[in-house]
XYZ file of C-alpha atoms in Angstrom:
667
model
C 33.290 -18.650 23.400
C 34.159 -16.189 20.648
C 32.255 -16.589 17.398
C 34.394 -16.168 14.284
C 32.563 -15.109 11.142
C 34.206 -15.903 7.836
C 33.737 -13.296 5.141
C 31.904 -14.827 2.159
C 34.052 -15.189 -0.948
C 33.025 -15.134 -4.582
C 33.374 -18.417 -6.462
C 36.578 -18.751 -8.412
C 36.159 -16.907 -11.688
C 37.637 -18.271 -14.888
C 38.531 -15.353 -17.141
C 37.031 -15.659 -20.600
C 39.038 -13.766 -23.186
C 36.217 -14.010 -25.715
C 33.598 -12.771 -23.292
C 35.452 -10.136 -21.231
C 38.194 -8.940 -23.571
C 37.260 -5.400 -22.603
C 38.157 -5.940 -18.916
C 41.722 -4.707 -18.368
C 41.812 -5.331 -14.594
C 41.540 -8.403 -12.396
C 37.967 -9.405 -11.652
C 38.620 -9.413 -7.885
C 39.689 -5.757 -7.849
C 37.223 -3.100 -6.737
C 38.278 -0.699 -9.483
C 37.953 -1.906 -13.047
C 39.492 -0.441 -16.155
C 37.483 -1.217 -19.272
C 38.277 -0.508 -22.907
C 36.390 0.319 -26.069
C 35.688 -2.479 -28.517
C 37.626 -1.042 -31.447
C 39.698 1.774 -29.972
C 42.094 2.568 -27.141
C 39.564 4.616 -25.174
C 39.338 3.420 -21.569
C 37.281 4.249 -18.493
C 37.372 3.438 -14.784
C 34.490 1.665 -13.046
C 34.718 2.175 -9.286
C 32.796 -0.100 -6.907
C 33.502 2.078 -3.864
C 29.986 3.426 -3.338
C 28.176 4.318 -0.097
C 25.219 2.205 0.971
C 22.209 3.413 2.949
C 23.457 1.778 6.162
C 26.696 3.806 6.126
C 28.906 0.990 4.910
C 30.692 0.900 1.572
C 29.562 -1.448 -1.172
C 32.937 -3.185 -0.986
C 32.116 -4.059 2.648
C 28.875 -5.783 1.624
C 30.052 -9.006 -0.070
C 26.783 -10.257 -1.541
C 25.693 -6.900 -2.940
C 29.235 -6.333 -4.257
C 29.037 -9.680 -6.043
C 25.726 -8.634 -7.596
C 27.208 -5.299 -8.698
C 30.168 -6.980 -10.408
C 28.058 -9.620 -12.099
C 25.529 -7.100 -13.392
C 28.298 -4.801 -14.617
C 29.918 -7.741 -16.408
C 26.771 -9.253 -17.906
C 25.215 -5.966 -19.010
C 28.216 -5.550 -21.332
C 28.646 -9.193 -22.313
C 24.957 -9.868 -23.022
C 24.432 -6.641 -24.934
C 23.136 -7.238 -28.453
C 24.621 -3.959 -29.615
C 28.062 -2.478 -29.556
C 28.479 -0.725 -26.195
C 30.888 2.157 -25.716
C 32.816 2.686 -22.487
C 30.720 5.773 -21.844
C 27.526 3.728 -22.006
C 29.096 0.986 -19.893
C 30.126 3.518 -17.265
C 26.603 4.956 -17.232
C 25.091 1.488 -16.725
C 27.605 0.841 -13.956
C 26.580 4.041 -12.169
C 22.897 3.155 -12.469
C 23.589 -0.308 -11.032
C 25.244 1.257 -7.986
C 22.316 3.647 -7.505
C 19.850 0.761 -7.736
C 21.793 -1.308 -5.207
C 21.920 1.689 -2.856
C 18.127 1.951 -3.119
C 17.842 -1.774 -2.380
C 20.027 -1.362 0.706
C 17.455 1.047 2.196
C 15.296 -2.029 2.898
C 18.074 -3.411 5.152
C 18.646 -6.515 3.077
C 21.953 -8.156 2.260
C 21.298 -9.809 -1.115
C 18.962 -9.655 -4.099
C 17.337 -12.932 -3.063
C 15.835 -11.233 0.015
C 13.858 -8.689 -2.018
C 10.082 -9.010 -1.518
C 7.334 -8.054 -3.943
C 6.189 -4.975 -2.028
C 9.790 -3.717 -1.860
C 10.197 -4.107 -5.619
C 6.971 -2.169 -6.153
C 8.395 0.648 -4.030
C 11.543 0.655 -6.160
C 9.501 0.819 -9.351
C 7.508 3.706 -7.935
C 10.718 5.578 -7.113
C 12.069 5.037 -10.628
C 9.579 7.572 -11.903
C 11.680 10.274 -10.238
C 14.992 8.942 -11.579
C 18.121 8.887 -9.439
C 16.685 11.342 -6.906
C 13.669 9.116 -6.427
C 15.710 5.953 -5.916
C 18.177 7.552 -3.514
C 15.506 9.675 -1.786
C 18.260 12.281 -1.605
C 16.060 15.338 -1.131
C 14.024 13.804 1.693
C 17.069 12.430 3.494
C 18.913 15.745 3.364
C 15.810 17.609 4.562
C 15.469 15.205 7.487
C 19.147 15.586 8.402
C 19.144 19.393 8.235
C 15.912 19.593 10.247
C 17.791 18.670 13.425
C 19.804 21.919 13.340
C 18.114 24.890 15.006
C 20.772 27.562 14.576
C 23.441 28.586 12.107
C 26.180 27.731 14.588
C 25.105 24.080 14.691
C 25.365 23.637 10.934
C 28.556 22.335 9.280
C 29.692 25.369 7.283
C 32.553 26.455 5.040
C 33.546 29.959 3.822
C 31.496 31.195 0.908
C 33.363 34.349 -0.145
C 36.125 36.719 0.986
C 33.661 38.818 2.999
C 33.137 36.109 5.592
C 30.002 34.619 4.071
C 29.222 31.032 4.971
C 27.407 28.202 3.289
C 26.569 24.665 4.321
C 29.325 22.110 3.858
C 27.645 19.931 1.242
C 30.207 17.138 1.419
C 29.881 16.791 5.202
C 26.089 16.590 4.987
C 26.163 14.023 2.179
C 28.611 11.878 4.131
C 26.354 12.084 7.183
C 23.379 11.025 5.044
C 25.413 8.214 3.401
C 24.758 9.658 -0.049
C 27.182 9.709 -3.004
C 28.760 13.026 -3.964
C 27.254 12.754 -7.439
C 23.899 13.982 -6.100
C 25.362 17.484 -5.727
C 24.263 18.159 -9.305
C 20.646 17.363 -8.449
C 18.210 20.324 -8.416
C 16.327 18.764 -5.488
C 19.491 18.542 -3.412
C 20.508 22.098 -4.293
C 17.019 23.296 -3.373
C 17.203 21.576 0.019
C 20.518 23.256 0.872
C 19.444 26.686 -0.370
C 16.200 26.555 1.561
C 18.046 26.031 4.856
C 20.664 28.650 3.996
C 17.944 31.184 3.321
C 16.200 30.283 6.593
C 19.338 31.110 8.608
C 20.255 34.123 6.449
C 23.546 32.644 5.263
C 23.485 33.257 1.503
C 21.172 34.919 -0.973
C 20.162 32.104 -3.240
C 16.937 31.768 -5.149
C 14.821 29.061 -3.561
C 12.477 27.237 -5.892
C 9.063 26.082 -4.763
C 9.127 22.707 -3.058
C 5.943 21.776 -4.890
C 7.484 21.957 -8.348
C 7.757 18.512 -9.907
C 10.888 17.093 -11.482
C 9.990 15.814 -14.921
C 11.684 12.550 -15.825
C 11.317 11.132 -19.314
C 10.198 7.561 -19.831
C 13.652 6.434 -21.089
C 15.085 7.631 -17.762
C 12.746 5.336 -15.852
C 13.267 2.525 -18.363
C 17.042 2.447 -17.899
C 16.558 1.464 -14.254
C 13.738 -0.931 -15.149
C 16.048 -2.763 -17.568
C 18.619 -3.256 -14.805
C 15.969 -4.386 -12.326
C 14.709 -7.009 -14.745
C 18.300 -8.068 -15.498
C 18.642 -9.041 -11.825
C 16.101 -11.763 -12.583
C 16.814 -12.559 -16.243
C 20.546 -13.123 -15.670
C 19.996 -15.425 -12.686
C 21.332 -18.383 -14.679
C 24.624 -16.623 -15.519
C 25.162 -14.674 -12.289
C 27.620 -16.255 -9.865
C 25.737 -14.810 -6.912
C 22.231 -14.616 -5.493
C 19.742 -13.153 -7.950
C 16.181 -11.862 -7.794
C 13.776 -14.769 -7.331
C 10.845 -13.415 -9.380
C 10.232 -11.275 -12.442
C 9.812 -7.730 -11.069
C 8.024 -6.342 -14.115
C 5.388 -8.991 -14.632
C 1.819 -7.732 -14.520
C 0.120 -4.539 -15.553
C 0.720 -2.636 -12.321
C 4.527 -2.709 -12.628
C 4.552 -1.612 -16.255
C 1.976 1.092 -15.560
C 4.294 2.613 -12.958
C 7.103 2.851 -15.494
C 4.883 4.323 -18.224
C 4.047 7.409 -16.142
C 7.195 9.219 -17.315
C 7.433 11.831 -14.549
C 7.814 12.096 -10.812
C 4.362 11.950 -9.233
C 3.880 11.573 -5.500
C 1.919 8.542 -4.328
C -1.640 9.227 -3.250
C -1.564 9.670 0.547
C -3.297 6.960 2.558
C -5.862 8.221 5.089
C -5.631 6.887 8.659
C -7.899 3.944 9.374
C -10.089 5.798 11.878
C -10.773 8.569 9.334
C -11.563 5.965 6.687
C -14.035 4.182 8.924
C -15.445 7.462 10.181
C -16.225 8.718 6.677
C -17.779 5.394 5.703
C -19.866 5.321 8.874
C -21.195 8.858 8.350
C -22.043 8.060 4.732
C -23.785 4.846 5.761
C -25.868 6.534 8.467
C -26.890 9.303 6.065
C -27.875 6.699 3.510
C -29.826 4.438 5.860
C -31.382 6.969 8.231
C -32.032 9.982 5.965
C -31.810 8.705 2.386
C -35.459 7.747 1.995
C -36.765 11.016 3.469
C -34.448 13.136 1.297
C -35.606 11.405 -1.886
C -39.271 11.615 -0.852
C -39.023 15.369 -0.219
C -37.251 15.840 -3.545
C -39.945 13.912 -5.414
C -42.719 15.823 -3.638
C -41.084 19.122 -4.543
C -40.829 18.039 -8.171
C -44.603 17.582 -8.283
C -45.389 20.922 -6.581
C -45.661 24.360 -8.165
C -42.901 26.950 -8.057
C -44.849 29.278 -5.762
C -45.328 26.548 -3.174
C -41.680 25.518 -3.119
C -40.063 28.681 -1.773
C -36.424 29.692 -1.967
C -35.459 28.204 1.399
C -37.006 24.871 0.483
C -35.145 24.846 -2.822
C -31.795 25.504 -1.147
C -32.455 22.915 1.530
C -33.460 20.321 -1.061
C -30.395 20.925 -3.217
C -28.085 20.738 -0.205
C -29.685 17.469 0.886
C -29.393 15.984 -2.615
C -25.709 16.936 -2.730
C -25.047 15.271 0.618
C -26.992 12.178 -0.416
C -25.211 11.891 -3.767
C -21.857 12.258 -2.004
C -22.779 9.536 0.497
C -23.804 7.267 -2.385
C -20.559 8.049 -4.194
C -18.500 7.197 -1.091
C -20.290 3.868 -0.654
C -20.033 2.894 -4.332
C -16.383 3.908 -4.595
C -15.450 2.202 -1.336
C -16.952 -1.173 -2.210
C -15.950 -1.260 -5.884
C -12.606 0.549 -6.016
C -13.538 2.280 -9.277
C -12.179 5.650 -10.368
C -14.145 8.893 -10.188
C -14.677 9.062 -13.955
C -15.850 5.440 -14.046
C -18.415 5.951 -11.291
C -19.813 9.100 -12.882
C -20.334 7.099 -16.113
C -22.613 4.546 -14.423
C -25.994 4.239 -16.126
C -29.419 4.011 -14.526
C -29.708 0.340 -15.524
C -26.368 -0.680 -13.988
C -27.879 -2.739 -11.135
C -29.164 -6.312 -11.236
C -30.098 -8.921 -8.637
C -32.016 -9.093 -5.378
C -31.446 -9.503 -1.639
C -31.815 -13.258 -1.810
C -29.407 -14.085 -4.641
C -27.129 -11.084 -4.291
C -26.584 -7.840 -6.178
C -24.393 -7.169 -9.208
C -23.152 -3.887 -10.637
C -22.291 -3.313 -14.294
C -19.083 -1.394 -13.707
C -17.278 0.726 -16.269
C -13.544 0.052 -16.547
C -11.693 2.674 -18.547
C -8.667 1.316 -20.358
C -6.998 2.134 -23.625
C -9.608 2.305 -26.341
C -13.315 1.939 -25.665
C -14.725 1.473 -22.143
C -14.965 -2.073 -20.842
C -18.071 -3.197 -18.937
C -18.016 -5.976 -16.349
C -20.522 -7.283 -13.811
C -19.052 -7.368 -10.306
C -20.620 -8.485 -6.986
C -21.527 -5.679 -4.593
C -23.051 -5.595 -1.088
C -26.646 -4.626 -0.462
C -25.533 -1.214 0.738
C -24.265 -0.364 -2.761
C -27.551 -1.560 -4.230
C -29.389 0.715 -1.797
C -27.258 3.666 -2.937
C -27.996 3.028 -6.605
C -31.713 2.606 -5.940
C -31.868 5.983 -4.172
C -30.004 7.705 -7.010
C -32.353 6.026 -9.466
C -35.354 7.482 -7.603
C -33.766 10.947 -7.563
C -33.544 10.900 -11.361
C -36.980 9.382 -11.933
C -38.616 12.814 -12.292
C -36.274 13.859 -15.077
C -37.936 14.926 -18.279
C -37.974 11.937 -20.650
C -35.627 9.960 -18.411
C -34.420 6.648 -19.860
C -32.529 3.717 -18.401
C -29.469 4.624 -20.476
C -29.125 8.059 -18.855
C -26.381 8.715 -16.332
C -27.073 7.564 -12.795
C -25.566 10.681 -11.198
C -28.054 13.219 -12.556
C -31.143 15.009 -11.274
C -33.541 17.840 -12.052
C -32.351 21.330 -11.069
C -35.271 23.479 -9.871
C -33.449 26.757 -10.496
C -32.359 25.958 -14.039
C -35.430 23.933 -14.871
C -33.467 21.179 -16.629
C -31.448 18.035 -16.099
C -27.990 18.500 -14.577
C -25.126 16.146 -13.768
C -24.321 15.589 -10.122
C -20.735 16.342 -9.085
C -20.606 14.945 -5.534
C -16.805 14.897 -5.319
C -16.696 18.701 -5.267
C -18.163 18.711 -1.741
C -16.046 15.899 -0.294
C -13.771 17.988 1.937
C -16.652 20.170 3.152
C -18.647 17.077 4.102
C -15.651 15.628 5.963
C -15.049 18.906 7.805
C -18.719 19.198 8.806
C -18.614 15.663 10.193
C -15.371 16.264 12.113
C -13.305 13.959 9.882
C -10.624 16.388 8.758
C -8.477 16.764 11.883
C -6.213 13.934 12.980
C -2.981 13.151 14.819
C 0.135 12.396 12.790
C 2.521 9.557 13.656
C 4.641 12.064 15.568
C 1.655 13.222 17.634
C 1.213 16.555 15.843
C -2.162 17.970 14.797
C -2.885 17.733 11.082
C -5.718 18.469 8.653
C -6.470 15.696 6.175
C -7.233 16.628 2.578
C -9.506 14.040 1.013
C -9.045 12.984 -2.611
C -11.263 10.774 -4.729
C -8.258 8.613 -5.638
C -8.074 7.496 -2.013
C -11.346 5.597 -2.399
C -9.613 3.060 -4.650
C -7.821 1.843 -1.538
C -10.925 1.901 0.628
C -12.226 -1.518 -0.353
C -8.932 -3.120 0.741
C -9.037 -1.145 3.992
C -12.601 -2.295 4.626
C -11.813 -5.922 3.884
C -8.742 -6.062 6.098
C -9.690 -3.720 8.948
C -13.465 -3.966 9.116
C -13.498 -6.060 12.298
C -10.974 -3.831 14.057
C -13.131 -0.710 13.748
C -16.424 0.296 15.324
C -18.634 0.047 12.251
C -21.882 -1.636 13.156
C -23.620 -0.432 10.007
C -20.959 -1.796 7.636
C -19.716 -5.031 9.195
C -22.872 -6.958 8.233
C -23.390 -5.349 4.811
C -20.056 -6.392 3.278
C -20.311 -9.297 0.829
C -16.554 -9.804 0.302
C -16.310 -12.471 2.990
C -13.223 -14.184 1.552
C -10.270 -13.439 -0.659
C -11.546 -15.472 -3.616
C -14.322 -13.028 -4.523
C -11.929 -10.112 -4.181
C -9.218 -11.768 -6.277
C -11.698 -12.412 -9.081
C -12.562 -8.734 -9.190
C -8.930 -7.651 -8.929
C -8.093 -9.486 -12.144
C -10.060 -6.839 -14.020
C -7.628 -4.068 -13.083
C -3.895 -4.582 -12.568
C -3.410 -1.231 -10.860
C -6.140 -2.104 -8.378
C -4.364 -5.381 -7.661
C -1.222 -3.435 -6.807
C -3.190 -1.254 -4.382
C -4.637 -4.352 -2.733
C -1.192 -5.962 -2.340
C 0.129 -2.779 -0.751
C -2.816 -2.703 1.652
C -2.271 -6.367 2.532
C 1.311 -5.495 3.454
C 0.107 -2.559 5.598
C -2.305 -4.917 7.362
C 0.531 -7.379 8.037
C 2.626 -4.536 9.455
C -0.223 -3.510 11.740
C -0.740 -7.065 13.020
C 2.986 -7.610 13.627
C 3.374 -4.168 15.228
C 0.457 -4.831 17.585
C 1.921 -8.186 18.594
C 5.384 -6.696 19.118
C 4.005 -3.899 21.311
C 1.335 -5.947 23.138
C -1.472 -3.974 21.516
C -4.785 -5.411 20.420
C -4.788 -8.303 22.911
C -3.661 -11.002 20.479
C -3.661 -14.549 21.817
C -3.502 -18.073 20.458
C -0.713 -20.438 19.290
C 0.392 -18.257 16.370
C 0.532 -15.142 18.533
C 2.777 -16.896 21.039
C 5.177 -18.043 18.323
C 5.369 -14.544 16.859
C 5.808 -13.053 20.329
C 8.739 -15.362 21.056
C 10.343 -14.457 17.748
C 9.819 -10.739 18.475
C 11.639 -11.123 21.803
C 14.496 -12.842 19.955
C 14.608 -9.967 17.448
C 14.755 -7.433 20.273
C 17.628 -9.276 21.915
C 19.542 -9.221 18.625
C 18.790 -5.553 17.959
C 19.640 -4.610 21.551
C 23.270 -5.394 20.787
C 23.270 -2.578 18.237
C 23.130 1.167 18.789
C 19.360 1.661 18.594
C 16.198 -0.391 18.435
C 13.727 0.718 15.779
C 10.158 -0.563 15.621
C 10.115 -0.656 11.780
C 13.071 -3.063 11.940
C 11.206 -5.350 14.311
C 8.049 -5.287 12.228
C 9.855 -5.960 8.945
C 11.823 -8.827 10.483
C 8.630 -10.332 11.879
C 6.987 -10.060 8.443
C 9.972 -11.806 6.857
C 9.740 -14.498 9.545
C 6.039 -14.948 8.812
C 6.825 -15.181 5.091
C 9.466 -17.840 5.749
C 6.860 -19.763 7.744
C 4.568 -19.381 4.689
C 1.883 -17.717 6.826
C -1.022 -16.430 4.744
C -3.075 -13.691 6.403
C -6.829 -14.255 5.982
C -8.913 -11.904 8.168
C -12.226 -13.293 9.380
C -14.717 -11.769 11.827
C -13.977 -14.374 14.507
C -10.273 -14.987 13.827
C -7.327 -14.134 11.584
C -6.353 -17.369 9.831
C -2.607 -17.824 9.179
C -2.747 -21.321 7.681
C -0.100 -21.827 4.999
C -0.946 -23.129 1.532
C 1.088 -26.297 2.080
C 0.299 -29.987 2.469
C 1.863 -30.039 5.957
C -0.408 -27.245 7.181
C -3.411 -28.887 5.573
C -2.881 -32.052 7.622
C -3.044 -30.198 10.955
C -5.708 -27.568 10.197
C -8.918 -28.160 12.147
C -11.104 -27.150 9.207
C -9.887 -30.250 7.321
C -11.362 -32.578 9.928
C -14.660 -32.098 8.097
C -15.305 -33.224 4.488
C -13.957 -30.758 1.928
C -12.800 -30.603 -1.684
C -9.865 -28.341 -0.781
C -6.592 -30.245 -1.147
C -4.056 -27.583 -0.140
C -4.593 -24.684 2.236
C -7.439 -23.991 4.663
C -10.959 -25.221 3.943
C -12.606 -21.830 4.281
C -16.089 -23.250 3.780
C -15.684 -25.237 7.018
C -14.362 -22.280 8.974
C -16.186 -20.759 11.889
C -15.769 -19.799 15.539
C -16.215 -23.392 16.682
C -13.775 -24.847 14.147
C -11.085 -22.166 14.263
C -11.184 -21.293 17.948
C -13.234 -23.878 19.765
C -11.082 -26.804 18.629
C -7.831 -24.951 19.238
C -6.536 -24.674 15.676
C -2.792 -23.963 15.712
C -3.156 -21.385 12.921
C -5.726 -19.197 14.689
C -4.718 -15.643 15.589
C -7.284 -13.816 17.736
C -7.391 -10.353 19.264
C -9.693 -8.122 21.279
C -11.693 -7.097 18.204
C -12.487 -10.746 17.424
C -13.462 -11.271 21.050
C -15.759 -8.235 20.938
C -17.368 -9.534 17.762
C -17.939 -12.957 19.327
C -19.382 -11.366 22.462
C -21.941 -9.410 20.452
C -22.876 -12.475 18.446
C -23.189 -14.505 21.629
C -25.608 -11.933 23.017
C -27.581 -11.970 19.768
C -27.729 -15.764 19.655
C -28.653 -15.946 23.324
C -31.779 -13.886 22.630
C -34.714 -16.309 22.554
C -36.677 -13.872 20.441
C -34.132 -13.814 17.657
C -35.580 -14.462 14.224
C -34.004 -15.944 11.114
C -30.212 -15.685 10.673
C -29.289 -12.242 9.367
C -25.555 -12.452 8.864
C -22.729 -14.805 7.997
C -21.961 -15.671 11.605
C -25.478 -16.754 12.477
C -25.649 -18.910 9.361
C -22.432 -20.676 10.414
C -23.066 -21.581 14.030
C -26.562 -20.706 15.270
C -26.590 -23.816 17.461
C -23.157 -23.311 19.035
C -24.020 -20.616 21.550
C -22.003 -22.276 24.325
C -18.884 -22.395 22.158
C -19.314 -18.783 21.102
C -19.761 -17.634 24.675
C -16.661 -19.560 25.785
C -14.566 -18.114 22.944
C -15.794 -14.608 23.655
C -14.570 -14.899 27.237
C -11.341 -16.685 26.346
C -9.413 -13.443 26.075
C -9.866 -12.812 29.786
C -8.016 -16.034 30.611
C -5.087 -16.020 28.165
C -3.096 -13.258 26.561
C 0.289 -13.034 24.939
C 2.922 -13.307 27.615
C 0.289 -14.149 30.233
C -0.720 -17.320 31.988
C -2.853 -20.044 30.602
């Protein structure tokens, strides 16, 4: 049987002379002629524009409908008189924005997700080049040529000189010819031409930034918001949510120039740095502080130069370890951590610890008490002891300060200056890139703002014995309450949640991580369906599979909630609530999972249909089973033991369940 697909058609449009008097062409045409309001000046608006997938905009019905509606409404809904020049400029920006949207392999505005919109807003800071990613795409295309003969060239002068055929390269990259005026594009071509000795052009440094004024970013932001605001007047699918709501979106637009996103360190480097800092804190912290205090009470002649150097080096390493721990579990900026006072800690081990964090916003600093794990409290207590021997030290002095034996006075600690040296000494600078090449990671303090999300989402997939029991953020509610203090931090957390979803879906698609359970089987079956569909095309790309699986999970309303014994995917719906095993016990939760009833027995032992388990969960359960099976075990020391101390048999059975059932395997 041959399937016949009917091309979607726009609804019949009734021409409104009062509204579109400026439109001189038929609405259905793909080239419009528009006129000035009070003159005979006209201009052509062409909808023939390349998309990222190689097709023309006119061959993409739903995006073409959005382009026409936005072009029409941006003129009709304008509160000011709009010239044809301004209308043509808006039309060009609409096409650029739709091209950028097509890079996500979506077919309509209604398919745009929040994380994709945040990427678009981030690219707006670099203007048209940022949205089209023209420089990067041309660099990637030209990188496949290894000799001058392989390049598409055209004559450059009468002496036989050659230069790269710009038009051919742009067509191969599916970019519009208008990017030829871009300095980034010109730089990319000239760099390759100089490499092969073709022409003598000046090549600018690739590190130079392209300054874009705030109005340049705002003109795209206005169009992006119009995709949502005009949803009632657009005769096509519109954006389903306001893209510029919240502080994080507006903060991205306010930057005013092209700034590269802070690189994200690989998970194993993140965990490695945290583990080294934790071991230094727990195993050596007390001795380092004791030696420092003893040296403060001794005379100068007894100290000795070697002892002074050794003490200062140890204090630097300790302060850096404390900084890493505090930054990782609070997500605060460098300047905010260095402004912490000596009296910033409150609480105890029984009732929990709280940190008076500094949040720098416009105007005066804002102080807020936030929950922190005991490890952070330990870090602050050690720093407090280091500064105890300061002359006339008070509780309102800075926490990161100590007495310098050489200078004989109080000095501020600057632990971040030794971050890369500490990482290199601990073997946490070298890593493998995604392509398998050797790389050297450059650590930045800004990367710690993402650490707390990495810890929360990946902590049970890494080998961090020292950190897995010290973390107090055991559910999303505590984290969400803290995120409300800082919109930019909320954006980082959302991005990290999306990266965690990609990792889970990628592991399931590639049979990594040993995922099993009802949810894993459903996702595995959908992945096989996706592969069958993609196999009919030219190539199969893993990012396509992962993104499609994420969209499938979103359509199923799956909410990812990582727990030490399981990853809960229960949706926040009444239907899911009726079948969730955690609701078989009394709870006040009406919609969504009853997290207070969760545990290895409830989530895994009773066979909850929303449980997603992998090898890391199994390993965790195995260790807990061994700990609970110890007759000499004392009082419960962690969350797991508090939950199910009496369910050793269930824990042991769950820990061994992975040996009996796997994705694609037998029951």
